[in-house]
CSV table of C-alpha atoms in Angstrom, one decimal:
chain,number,residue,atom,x,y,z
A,250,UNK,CA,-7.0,1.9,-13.8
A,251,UNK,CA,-9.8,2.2,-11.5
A,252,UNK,CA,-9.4,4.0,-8.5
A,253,UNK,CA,-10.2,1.6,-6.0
A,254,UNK,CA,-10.1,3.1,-2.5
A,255,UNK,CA,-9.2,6.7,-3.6
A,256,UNK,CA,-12.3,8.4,-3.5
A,257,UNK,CA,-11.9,11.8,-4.0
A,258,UNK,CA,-13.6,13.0,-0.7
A,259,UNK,CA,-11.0,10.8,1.3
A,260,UNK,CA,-8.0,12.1,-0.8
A,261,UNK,CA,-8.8,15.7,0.3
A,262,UNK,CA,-9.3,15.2,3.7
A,263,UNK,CA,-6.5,13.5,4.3
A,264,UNK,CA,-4.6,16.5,2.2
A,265,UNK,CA,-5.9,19.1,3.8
A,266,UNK,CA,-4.8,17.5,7.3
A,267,UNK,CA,-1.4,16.9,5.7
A,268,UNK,CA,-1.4,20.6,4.5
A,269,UNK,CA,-2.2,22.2,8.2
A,270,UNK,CA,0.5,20.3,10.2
A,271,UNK,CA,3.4,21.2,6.8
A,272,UNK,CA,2.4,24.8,6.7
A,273,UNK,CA,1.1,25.6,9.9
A,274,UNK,CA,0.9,29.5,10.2
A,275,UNK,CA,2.3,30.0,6.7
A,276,UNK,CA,5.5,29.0,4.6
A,277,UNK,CA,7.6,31.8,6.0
A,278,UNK,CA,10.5,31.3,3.3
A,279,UNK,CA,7.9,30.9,0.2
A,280,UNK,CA,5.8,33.8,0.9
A,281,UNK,CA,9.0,36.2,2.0
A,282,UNK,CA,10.8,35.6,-1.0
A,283,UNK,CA,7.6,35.6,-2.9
A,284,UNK,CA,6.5,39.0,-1.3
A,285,UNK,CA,9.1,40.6,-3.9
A,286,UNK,CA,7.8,39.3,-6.9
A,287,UNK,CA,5.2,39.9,-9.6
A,288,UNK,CA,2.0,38.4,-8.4
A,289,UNK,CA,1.2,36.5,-11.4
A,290,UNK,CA,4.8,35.2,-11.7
A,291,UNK,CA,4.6,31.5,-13.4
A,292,UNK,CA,6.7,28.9,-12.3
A,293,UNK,CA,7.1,25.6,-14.2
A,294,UNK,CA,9.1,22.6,-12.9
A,295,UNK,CA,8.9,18.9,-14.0
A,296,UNK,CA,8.3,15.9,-11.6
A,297,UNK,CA,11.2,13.6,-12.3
A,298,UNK,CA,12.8,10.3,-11.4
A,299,UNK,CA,16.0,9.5,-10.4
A,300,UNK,CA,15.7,5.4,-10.3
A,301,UNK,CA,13.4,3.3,-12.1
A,302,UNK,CA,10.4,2.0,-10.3
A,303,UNK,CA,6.0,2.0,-10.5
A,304,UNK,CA,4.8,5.7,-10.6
A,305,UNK,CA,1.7,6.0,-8.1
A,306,UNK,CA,-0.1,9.0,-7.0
A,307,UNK,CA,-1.4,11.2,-9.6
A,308,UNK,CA,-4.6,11.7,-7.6
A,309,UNK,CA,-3.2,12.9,-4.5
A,310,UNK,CA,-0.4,14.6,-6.2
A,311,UNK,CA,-2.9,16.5,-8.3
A,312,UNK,CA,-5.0,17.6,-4.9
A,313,UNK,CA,-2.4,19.0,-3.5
A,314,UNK,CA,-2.1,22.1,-5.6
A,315,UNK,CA,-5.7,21.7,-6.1
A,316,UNK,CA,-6.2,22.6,-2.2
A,317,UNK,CA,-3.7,25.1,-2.2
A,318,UNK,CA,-4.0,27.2,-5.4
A,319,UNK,CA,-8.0,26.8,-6.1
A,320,UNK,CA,-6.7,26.5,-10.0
A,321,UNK,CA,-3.8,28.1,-10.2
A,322,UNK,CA,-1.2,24.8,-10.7
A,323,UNK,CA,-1.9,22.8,-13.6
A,324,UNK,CA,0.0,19.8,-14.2
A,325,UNK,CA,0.4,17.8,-17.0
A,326,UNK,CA,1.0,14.2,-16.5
A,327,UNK,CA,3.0,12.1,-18.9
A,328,UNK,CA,2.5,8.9,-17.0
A,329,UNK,CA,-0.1,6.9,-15.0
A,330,UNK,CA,-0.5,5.2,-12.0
A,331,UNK,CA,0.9,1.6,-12.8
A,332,UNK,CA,3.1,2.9,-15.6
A,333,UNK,CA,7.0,1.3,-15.2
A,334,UNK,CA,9.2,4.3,-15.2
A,335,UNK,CA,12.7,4.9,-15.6
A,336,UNK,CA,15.9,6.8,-14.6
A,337,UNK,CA,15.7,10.2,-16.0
A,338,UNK,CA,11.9,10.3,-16.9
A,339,UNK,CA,9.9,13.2,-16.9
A,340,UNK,CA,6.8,12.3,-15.0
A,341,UNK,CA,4.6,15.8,-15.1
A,342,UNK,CA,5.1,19.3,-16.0
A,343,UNK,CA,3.5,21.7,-13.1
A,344,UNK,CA,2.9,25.3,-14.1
A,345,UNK,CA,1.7,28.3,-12.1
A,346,UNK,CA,1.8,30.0,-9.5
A,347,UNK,CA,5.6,29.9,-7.5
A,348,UNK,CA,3.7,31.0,-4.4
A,349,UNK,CA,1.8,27.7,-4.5
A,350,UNK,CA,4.4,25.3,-6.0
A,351,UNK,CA,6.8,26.0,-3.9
A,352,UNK,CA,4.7,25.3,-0.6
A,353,UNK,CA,3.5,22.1,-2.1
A,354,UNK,CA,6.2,20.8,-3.4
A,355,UNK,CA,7.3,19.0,-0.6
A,356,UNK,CA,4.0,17.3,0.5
A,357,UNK,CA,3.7,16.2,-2.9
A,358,UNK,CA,6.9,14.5,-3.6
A,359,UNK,CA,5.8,13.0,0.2
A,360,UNK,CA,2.9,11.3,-1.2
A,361,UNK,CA,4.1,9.8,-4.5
A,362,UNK,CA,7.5,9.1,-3.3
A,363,UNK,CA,6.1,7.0,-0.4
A,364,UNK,CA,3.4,5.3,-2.8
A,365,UNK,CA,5.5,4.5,-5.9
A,366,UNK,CA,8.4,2.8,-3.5
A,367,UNK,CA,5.3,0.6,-2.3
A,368,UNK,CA,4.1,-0.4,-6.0
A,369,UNK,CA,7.3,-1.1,-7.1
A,370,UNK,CA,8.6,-3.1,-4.5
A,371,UNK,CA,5.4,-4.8,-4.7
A,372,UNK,CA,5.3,-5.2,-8.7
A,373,UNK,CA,8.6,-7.1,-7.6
A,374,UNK,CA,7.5,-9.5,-5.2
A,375,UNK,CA,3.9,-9.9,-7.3
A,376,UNK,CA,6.0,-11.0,-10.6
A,377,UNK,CA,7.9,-13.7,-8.7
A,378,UNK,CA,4.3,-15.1,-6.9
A,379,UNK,CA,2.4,-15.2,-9.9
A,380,UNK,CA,4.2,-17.9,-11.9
A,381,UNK,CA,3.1,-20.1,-9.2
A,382,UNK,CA,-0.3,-19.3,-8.9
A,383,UNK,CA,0.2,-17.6,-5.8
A,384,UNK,CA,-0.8,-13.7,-4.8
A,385,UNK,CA,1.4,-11.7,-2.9
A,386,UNK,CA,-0.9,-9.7,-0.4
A,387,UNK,CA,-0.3,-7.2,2.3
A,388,UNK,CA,-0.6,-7.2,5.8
A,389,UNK,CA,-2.0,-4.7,8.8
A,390,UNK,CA,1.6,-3.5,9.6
A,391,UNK,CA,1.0,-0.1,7.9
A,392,UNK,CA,1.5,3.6,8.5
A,393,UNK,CA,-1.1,4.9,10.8
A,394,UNK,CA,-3.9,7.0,9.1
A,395,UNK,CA,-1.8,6.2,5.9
A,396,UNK,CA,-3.3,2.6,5.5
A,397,UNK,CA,-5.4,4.0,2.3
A,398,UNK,CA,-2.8,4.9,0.4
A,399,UNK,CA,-0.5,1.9,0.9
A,400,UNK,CA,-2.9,-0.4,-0.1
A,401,UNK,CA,-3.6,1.4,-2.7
A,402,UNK,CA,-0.4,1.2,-3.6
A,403,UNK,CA,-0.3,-2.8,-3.2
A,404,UNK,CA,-2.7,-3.1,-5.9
A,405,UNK,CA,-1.0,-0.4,-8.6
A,406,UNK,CA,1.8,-2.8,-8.0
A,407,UNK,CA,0.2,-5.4,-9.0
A,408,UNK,CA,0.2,-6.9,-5.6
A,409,UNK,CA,-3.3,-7.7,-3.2
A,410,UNK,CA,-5.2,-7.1,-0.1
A,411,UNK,CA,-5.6,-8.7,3.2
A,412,UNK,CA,-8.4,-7.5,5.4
A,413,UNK,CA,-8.6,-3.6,5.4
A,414,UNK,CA,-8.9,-3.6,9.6
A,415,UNK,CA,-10.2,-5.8,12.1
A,416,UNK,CA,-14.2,-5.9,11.3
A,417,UNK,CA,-13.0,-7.3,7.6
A,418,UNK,CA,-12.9,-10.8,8.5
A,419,UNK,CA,-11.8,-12.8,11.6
A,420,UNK,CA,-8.6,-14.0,12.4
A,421,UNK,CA,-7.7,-16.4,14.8
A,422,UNK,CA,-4.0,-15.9,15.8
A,423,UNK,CA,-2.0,-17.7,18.5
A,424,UNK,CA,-3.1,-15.3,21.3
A,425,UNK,CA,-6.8,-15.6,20.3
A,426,UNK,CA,-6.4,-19.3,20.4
A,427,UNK,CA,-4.1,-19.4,23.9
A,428,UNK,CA,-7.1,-17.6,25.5
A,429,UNK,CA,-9.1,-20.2,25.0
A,430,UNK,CA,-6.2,-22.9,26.5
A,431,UNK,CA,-4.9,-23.7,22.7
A,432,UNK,CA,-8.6,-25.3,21.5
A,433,UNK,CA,-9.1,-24.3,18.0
A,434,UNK,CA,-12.5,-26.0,17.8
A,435,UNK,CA,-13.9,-23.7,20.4
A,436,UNK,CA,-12.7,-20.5,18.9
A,437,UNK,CA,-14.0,-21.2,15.7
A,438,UNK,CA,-17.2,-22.1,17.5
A,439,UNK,CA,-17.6,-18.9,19.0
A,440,UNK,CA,-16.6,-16.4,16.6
A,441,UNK,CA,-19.2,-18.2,13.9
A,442,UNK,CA,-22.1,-17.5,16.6
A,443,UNK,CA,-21.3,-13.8,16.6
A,444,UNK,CA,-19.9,-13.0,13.1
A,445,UNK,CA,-22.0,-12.0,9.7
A,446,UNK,CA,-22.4,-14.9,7.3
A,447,UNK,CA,-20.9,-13.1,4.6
A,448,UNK,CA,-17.5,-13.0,6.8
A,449,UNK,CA,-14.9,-15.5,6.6
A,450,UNK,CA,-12.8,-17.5,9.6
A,451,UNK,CA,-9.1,-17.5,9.2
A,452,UNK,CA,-7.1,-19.4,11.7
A,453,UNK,CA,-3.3,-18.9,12.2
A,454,UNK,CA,-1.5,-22.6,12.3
A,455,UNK,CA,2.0,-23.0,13.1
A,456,UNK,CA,2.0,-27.0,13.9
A,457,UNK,CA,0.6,-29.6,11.6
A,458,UNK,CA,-1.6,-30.7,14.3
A,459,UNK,CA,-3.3,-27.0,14.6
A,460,UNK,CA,-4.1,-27.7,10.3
A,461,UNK,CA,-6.0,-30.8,11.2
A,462,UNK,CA,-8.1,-29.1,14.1
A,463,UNK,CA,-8.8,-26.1,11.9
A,464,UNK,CA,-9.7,-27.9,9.1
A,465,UNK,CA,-12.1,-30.4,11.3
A,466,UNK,CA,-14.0,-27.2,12.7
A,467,UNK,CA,-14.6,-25.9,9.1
A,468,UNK,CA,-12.0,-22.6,8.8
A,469,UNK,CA,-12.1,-21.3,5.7
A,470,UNK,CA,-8.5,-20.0,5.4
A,471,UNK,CA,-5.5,-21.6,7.3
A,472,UNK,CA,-2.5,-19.5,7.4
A,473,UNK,CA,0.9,-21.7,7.4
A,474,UNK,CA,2.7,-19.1,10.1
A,475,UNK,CA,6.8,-19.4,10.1
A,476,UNK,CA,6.7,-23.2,8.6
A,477,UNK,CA,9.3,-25.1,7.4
A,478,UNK,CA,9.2,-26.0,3.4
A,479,UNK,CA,8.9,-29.4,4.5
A,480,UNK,CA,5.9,-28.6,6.7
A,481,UNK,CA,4.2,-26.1,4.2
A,482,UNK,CA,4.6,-29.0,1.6
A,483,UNK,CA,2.8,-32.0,4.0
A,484,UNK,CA,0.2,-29.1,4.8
A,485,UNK,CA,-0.8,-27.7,1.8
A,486,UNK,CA,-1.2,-31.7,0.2
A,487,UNK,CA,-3.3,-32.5,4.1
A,488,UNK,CA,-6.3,-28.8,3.0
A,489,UNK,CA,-5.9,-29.8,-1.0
A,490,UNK,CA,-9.0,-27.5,-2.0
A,491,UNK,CA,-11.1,-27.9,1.5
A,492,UNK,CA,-9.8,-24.1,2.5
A,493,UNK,CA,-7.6,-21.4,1.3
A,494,UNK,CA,-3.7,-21.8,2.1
A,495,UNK,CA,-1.7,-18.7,3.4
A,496,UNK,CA,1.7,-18.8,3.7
A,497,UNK,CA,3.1,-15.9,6.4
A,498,UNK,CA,6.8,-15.1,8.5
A,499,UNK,CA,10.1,-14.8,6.7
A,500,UNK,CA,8.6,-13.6,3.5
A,501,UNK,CA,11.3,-11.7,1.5
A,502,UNK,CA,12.7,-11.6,-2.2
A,503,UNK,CA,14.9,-14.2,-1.7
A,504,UNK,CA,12.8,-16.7,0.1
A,505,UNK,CA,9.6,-16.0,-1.7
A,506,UNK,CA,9.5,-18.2,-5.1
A,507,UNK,CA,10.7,-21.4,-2.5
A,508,UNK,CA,7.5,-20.7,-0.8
A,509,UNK,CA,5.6,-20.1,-3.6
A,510,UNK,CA,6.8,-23.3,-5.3
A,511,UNK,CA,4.8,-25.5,-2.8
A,512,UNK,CA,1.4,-24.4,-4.3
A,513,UNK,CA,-0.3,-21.5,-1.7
A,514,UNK,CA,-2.9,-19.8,-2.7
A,515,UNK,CA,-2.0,-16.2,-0.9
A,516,UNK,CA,1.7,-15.5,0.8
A,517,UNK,CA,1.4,-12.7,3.0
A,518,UNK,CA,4.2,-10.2,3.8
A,519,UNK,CA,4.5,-6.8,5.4
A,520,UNK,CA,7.5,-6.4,3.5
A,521,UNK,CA,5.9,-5.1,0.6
A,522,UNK,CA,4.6,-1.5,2.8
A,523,UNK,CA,6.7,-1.9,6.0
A,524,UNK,CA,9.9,-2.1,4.7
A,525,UNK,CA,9.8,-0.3,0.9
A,526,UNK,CA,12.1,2.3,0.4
A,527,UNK,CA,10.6,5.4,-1.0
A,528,UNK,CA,11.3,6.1,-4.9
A,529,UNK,CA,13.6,9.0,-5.4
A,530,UNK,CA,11.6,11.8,-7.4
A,531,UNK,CA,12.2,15.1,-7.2
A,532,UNK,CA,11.1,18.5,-9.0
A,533,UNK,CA,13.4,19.8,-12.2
A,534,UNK,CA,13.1,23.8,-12.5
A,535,UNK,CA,13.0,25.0,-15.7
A,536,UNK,CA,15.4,28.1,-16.4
């Protein structure tokens, strides 16, 4: 798939941070027990799974023991960012030097583990959504500095994007709107005299009354916020096709299809990076 967001340039910057605050001065365990053997000594280990889940990844996998060995690791992957894998699977073979394996190891499985527990949880939530019509999209409740990789993530997953930060779009929320004394009309008004044309206006509703005011001023998507069925339903029939209908608050697997069923075009959730578990991987030595 195409690597959209992960350019290379970003991936090693961000590594080579991530590598100075893991290693600091030097992996004192690695490089003492390493001090006693041959320097050309090859290790190979296989990068496993112990659940099933979305692999995700390879890319910054990879420049890990590309930073750190300057060729010495080569892996070998068996599977691809998006593939479904299961319990047991070998994922990669790594072979070379045990100097540089061992260091990496653990920044590695960091990086994978954290983005494969995001794609799968969001293939999950995506393959409920879709029969519907709806998308399943993220929100800016992400790891700081991390942001990148989880939403790259979403979208292995299957899942989509919401604004990447805060010059993406605009978005009027309740405390936007309460600074101007609740008028919806006015805020609207103001942000379209400063903003690009090619950005869009999306206002935060949580009352029935707030959809007919954002709707009147022209917004072009009106998030439902922590709405009743009932509400969403009477909502989502009042915009028909005059806006783009988000549905956000109390998003969660066992919720999601009932909101879904009402016709939304995007459900947002912070589920999908906030609270996904990582994927259990780990490294297999090979005797």
């Amino acid at each position: 798939m195409a690597k959209f967001l992960l350019n290379d340039f970003i991936i090693e910057e961000h590594v080579k941070k991530a590598l100075v605050e893991d290693i600091g001065y030097g992996d004192i365990t690695t490089d003492s027990v390493c001090a006693w053997l041959d320097e050309d000594k090859i290790f190979q280990v296989y990068l496993t799974t112990r659940c099933d889940g979305v692999f995700c990844g390879e890319d910054v996998f990879k420049k890990v023991f590309e930073v750190l060995s300057k060729g010495q690791v080569n892996i070998e992957f068996y599977f691809n960012d998006g593939d479904e894998i299961k319990k047991g699977d070998k994922i990669a073979k790594i072979t070379g030097s045990a100097r540089y394996v061992l260091t990496g190891e653990r920044l590695a499985l960091n990086y994978v583990q954290r983005m494969s527990g995001i794609a799968t949880i969001s293939r999950k939530y995506q393959n409920i959504a879709q029969k519907y019509g709806a998308r399943v999209v993220d929100t800016r409740k992400n790891t700081p500095n991390f942001r990148i990789f989880e939403k790259y993530a979403v979208k292995v997953g299957g899942g989509h994007l919401h604004r990447f930060n805060l010059c993406d779009c605009v978005m009027l929320k309740d405390n936007h709107i309460a600074l101007l004394g609740g008028d919806i009309k006015k805020a609207l008004k103001l942000v379209r005299k400063s903003i690009s044309h090619a950005h869009k206006i999306e206002v935060e509703c949580d009352k029935v009354s707030q959809v007919h005011l954002a709707l009147e001023a022209g917004a072009d998507i009106i998030m439902l916020d922590n709405m009743s069925v009932e509400q969403m339903s009477e909502c989502v029939k009042l915009i028909g096709h005059k806006a783009i209908v988000e549905a956000s608050g109390g998003v969660n697997l066992s919720t999601l299809e009932e909101i879904a069923k009402y016709g939304v075009d995007i459900i947002s959730t912070s589920a999908i990076v906030a609270n996904a578990p990582t994927l259990d991987l780990a490294f297999d030595y090979l005797d």
